[in-house]
Structures are given as C-alpha cells and as structure tokens.
Short mmCIF file of C-alpha atoms in Angstrom, two decimals:
data_model
loop_
_atom_site.label_atom_id
_atom_site.label_comp_id
_atom_site.label_asym_id
_atom_site.label_seq_id
_atom_site.Cartn_x
_atom_site.Cartn_y
_atom_site.Cartn_z
CA MET A 1 -43.08 8.06 -16.33
CA SER A 2 -42.34 10.03 -13.22
CA ILE A 3 -40.90 6.98 -11.39
CA TYR A 4 -38.70 6.16 -14.37
CA SER A 5 -37.46 9.78 -14.51
CA ALA A 6 -36.71 9.81 -10.76
CA LYS A 7 -34.78 6.53 -11.05
CA VAL A 8 -32.68 7.87 -13.95
CA THR A 9 -31.99 11.07 -12.03
CA GLN A 10 -30.91 9.07 -8.96
CA GLN A 11 -28.61 6.88 -11.06
CA LEU A 12 -27.13 9.94 -12.77
CA THR A 13 -26.53 11.57 -9.38
CA GLU A 14 -24.87 8.43 -7.97
CA PHE A 15 -22.70 8.10 -11.07
CA SER A 16 -21.66 11.78 -10.85
CA ILE A 17 -20.77 11.48 -7.16
CA GLY A 18 -18.80 8.28 -7.83
CA LEU A 19 -16.94 9.96 -10.68
CA ILE A 20 -16.09 12.95 -8.46
CA VAL A 21 -14.79 10.63 -5.71
CA ILE A 22 -12.56 8.78 -8.20
CA ILE A 23 -11.21 12.05 -9.64
CA VAL A 24 -10.44 13.40 -6.14
CA PHE A 25 -8.74 10.10 -5.21
CA ILE A 26 -6.56 10.08 -8.35
CA THR A 27 -5.72 13.77 -7.87
CA GLY A 28 -4.67 13.05 -4.27
CA ILE A 29 -2.38 10.23 -5.36
CA ILE A 30 -0.79 12.39 -8.07
CA MET A 31 -0.27 15.26 -5.63
CA ALA A 32 1.28 12.90 -3.07
CA ILE A 33 3.73 11.56 -5.64
CA VAL A 34 4.60 14.98 -7.06
CA GLY A 35 4.68 16.58 -3.61
CA HIS A 36 7.04 13.89 -2.34
CA SER A 37 9.65 14.70 -4.95
CA HIS A 38 11.99 17.49 -4.00
CA GLU A 39 11.81 20.75 -5.89
CA SER A 40 15.51 21.01 -6.40
CA ASP A 41 18.47 19.39 -4.82
CA SER A 42 20.44 22.59 -4.83
CA GLY A 43 23.53 22.66 -2.70
CA TYR A 44 26.70 20.67 -2.80
CA LEU A 45 27.22 16.90 -2.90
CA LEU A 46 28.86 14.90 -0.12
CA LYS A 47 29.54 11.17 0.14
CA ALA A 48 29.69 8.77 3.05
CA SER A 49 30.41 5.06 3.37
CA PHE A 50 28.22 2.93 5.66
CA GLY A 51 28.45 -0.70 6.75
CA ARG A 52 24.64 -0.89 6.62
CA ALA A 53 22.31 1.46 4.79
CA ASP A 54 19.11 -0.61 4.88
CA GLY A 55 15.95 1.43 5.04
CA LEU A 56 17.64 4.46 3.51
CA GLY A 57 16.69 5.27 -0.05
CA VAL A 58 17.14 7.87 -2.73
CA GLY A 59 15.13 10.91 -1.69
CA ALA A 60 15.60 10.28 2.05
CA ASP A 61 16.15 13.38 4.15
CA VAL A 62 19.47 14.67 5.41
CA LYS A 63 19.06 16.56 8.69
CA LEU A 64 21.22 18.82 10.80
CA ALA A 65 19.92 19.61 14.30
CA GLY A 66 16.54 18.18 13.25
CA VAL A 67 16.20 20.49 10.24
CA ASP A 68 16.10 19.20 6.65
CA VAL A 69 19.25 20.41 4.88
CA GLY A 70 19.41 18.02 1.94
CA HIS A 71 18.44 14.70 0.38
CA VAL A 72 20.01 11.41 -0.61
CA THR A 73 20.66 11.45 -4.37
CA HIS A 74 22.45 8.15 -5.05
CA GLU A 75 23.33 4.83 -3.42
CA GLN A 76 25.80 2.21 -4.58
CA VAL A 77 27.95 -0.61 -3.23
CA ASN A 78 31.73 -0.28 -3.17
CA PRO A 79 32.99 -3.43 -4.94
CA THR A 80 36.24 -3.55 -2.92
CA ASP A 81 34.95 -3.40 0.67
CA TYR A 82 31.22 -4.09 0.03
CA LYS A 83 30.09 -1.03 1.95
CA ALA A 84 27.26 1.24 0.87
CA ILE A 85 28.39 4.56 -0.58
CA VAL A 86 25.66 7.16 -0.20
CA THR A 87 25.74 10.47 -2.07
CA PHE A 88 23.63 13.31 -0.71
CA THR A 89 23.17 17.05 -0.98
CA VAL A 90 23.62 19.71 1.67
CA ARG A 91 22.29 23.24 1.30
CA SER A 92 24.95 25.60 -0.01
CA ASP A 93 24.50 28.03 2.90
CA ILE A 94 25.73 25.36 5.37
CA SER A 95 29.47 24.77 5.77
CA LEU A 96 30.26 21.57 7.64
CA PRO A 97 33.57 20.87 9.41
CA THR A 98 35.73 18.04 8.02
CA ASP A 99 35.17 15.98 11.18
CA THR A 100 31.39 15.92 10.73
CA ALA A 101 29.73 12.56 11.47
CA ALA A 102 26.92 11.04 9.38
CA ILE A 103 24.55 8.67 11.18
CA ILE A 104 21.67 6.73 9.66
CA THR A 105 18.77 6.90 12.09
CA SER A 106 14.98 6.43 12.18
CA ASP A 107 12.19 8.98 12.42
CA SER A 108 10.30 6.62 14.72
CA LEU A 109 9.92 2.93 15.45
CA LEU A 110 8.11 2.34 12.17
CA GLY A 111 9.22 5.50 10.36
CA GLY A 112 11.63 5.94 7.49
CA LYS A 113 15.36 6.41 7.85
CA TYR A 114 17.36 9.56 7.28
CA ILE A 115 20.95 10.77 7.60
CA ASP A 116 21.62 12.84 10.69
CA LEU A 117 24.68 15.07 10.44
CA SER A 118 26.62 15.84 13.59
CA PRO A 119 29.21 18.58 13.02
CA GLY A 120 32.58 18.39 14.69
CA GLY A 121 34.83 21.21 15.82
CA ASN A 122 37.42 21.29 13.06
CA GLU A 123 38.21 24.67 11.46
CA GLU A 124 38.43 23.24 7.92
CA THR A 125 35.20 22.70 6.04
CA LEU A 126 34.08 19.96 3.68
CA ARG A 127 34.33 20.78 -0.02
CA PRO A 128 31.83 19.56 -2.64
CA ASN A 129 32.21 15.81 -3.35
CA SER A 130 34.13 15.30 -0.11
CA PHE A 131 33.90 12.02 1.78
CA ILE A 132 32.62 12.02 5.36
CA ASN A 133 34.86 9.64 7.29
CA HIS A 134 32.95 9.40 10.57
CA THR A 135 29.83 7.30 9.93
CA GLN A 136 27.46 4.97 11.70
CA GLY A 137 25.24 2.66 9.67
CA SER A 138 21.63 1.83 10.35
CA ILE A 139 20.65 -0.50 13.13
CA SER A 140 18.33 -3.31 12.13
CA LEU A 141 15.28 -3.46 14.39
CA GLN A 142 14.77 -7.09 13.38
CA GLU A 143 18.30 -8.01 14.52
CA LEU A 144 17.82 -6.23 17.84
CA LEU A 145 14.51 -8.00 18.46
CA THR A 146 16.02 -11.36 17.51
CA LYS A 147 18.95 -10.86 19.90
CA PHE A 148 16.58 -9.78 22.66
CA ILE A 149 14.25 -12.75 22.17
CA PHE A 150 17.13 -15.25 22.06
CA SER A 151 18.77 -13.73 25.14
CA VAL A 152 15.47 -13.89 27.06
CA THR A 153 14.76 -17.48 26.03
CA ASP A 154 18.38 -18.43 26.79
CA ASN A 155 18.08 -16.91 30.28
CA ILE A 156 14.76 -18.66 30.87
CA SER A 157 16.21 -22.04 29.86
CA LYS A 158 19.29 -21.47 32.06
CA ASN A 159 17.03 -20.58 35.00
CA ASP A 160 14.90 -23.69 34.37
CA VAL A 161 17.99 -25.91 34.37
CA HIS A 162 19.32 -24.16 37.49
CA ASN A 163 15.96 -24.44 39.29
CA SER A 164 15.51 -28.10 38.40
CA LYS A 165 19.05 -28.82 39.63
CA GLU A 166 18.30 -27.02 42.94
CA ASN A 167 15.03 -28.94 43.31
CA HIS A 168 16.81 -32.22 42.61
CA ASP A 169 19.56 -31.38 45.15
CA SER A 170 17.05 -30.39 47.84
CA LEU A 171 15.07 -33.59 47.27
CA THR A 172 18.21 -35.70 47.54
CA LYS A 173 19.27 -33.96 50.76
CA SER A 174 15.85 -34.41 52.35
CA GLN A 175 15.87 -38.16 51.73
#
C-alpha cells in the first residue's frame, strides 16, 4: 500500500509542477502580447510617404534622438504613385520643424525597423495631420547582399578572364 501511495503522490506532484509550468508559460505569453501594445498613442498624427516601407509595421517605434516619441498607427499604399503612406503619432510636448526628415532605419542587423525623425532648422512647426516631405525609405538587406555577391562574383570572373588572357599571351610570347 505504501508503494502505491508514494507512486500516486509522485504523479500528483509531477502533474502539479507541469500545470504550474504551463500556467507560467501562458501568463508570460499574455503579458508579452499585452505589454507590447502601447498604453495610449497620445500626441498628434503626422504622415510621411516612403518609396519602401518594408519591415515597418503598425506599432513600430518613432524615435527622435534615440528616444521613443511615438508609434506607427496606420500604413497604406497611395494608388496614384504607389508609395507607402505611413501615419504615426508624435508626443504632444514635441514640436517639430516643417523641414523635419523621416527615415526608416533598423535597430540592428536582424532587428525591427522604426522611423527616425531628424528635425530641420525651420521656424515653422508641423501641425497635426501634416505631411513630412523629406523622407528616406527602408533599405533592403537582401538587395544589398545580392548586389554585393553579384559584384564580387563579377569581379572574380573578370579577373579570371584577364588572368587567363595574360597567361595565354605570355605563353605565346615565350614560344
């Protein structure tokens, strides 16, 4: 009887620990999802048009001097020029000059993208729902790597052709 009781107790303990692990895991996932959403997107809305906005999504950060000052709230494609129109918030205590630039950049090599604001020197400030005219879209890492690889292989093949031509010429001269 004692062995049976010990086995049941062990199974009950293992089940309880497993249940606790699952509850902690689910709680962590819920907190990550809820914690990732932004409390409030207070501030004023601005818009910018980008040739490329890949990697940028709704909820992405908007930074000024490396400090979070807002978030992307909406993305759409302009049907006339096929550029991405991105709407984002900026904290209401920040007044940006009308010649401010918006640049889509990466946190790191594998990190997410965000909008980096670079204020200009104009005296006038942007009003809510204004359009930022100075923009730079995101740079595709895949395109850069492809260009680099093709340029390297192209240079290697040109050098091979050049070297084989020199070898052929030197052999012909020596004969």
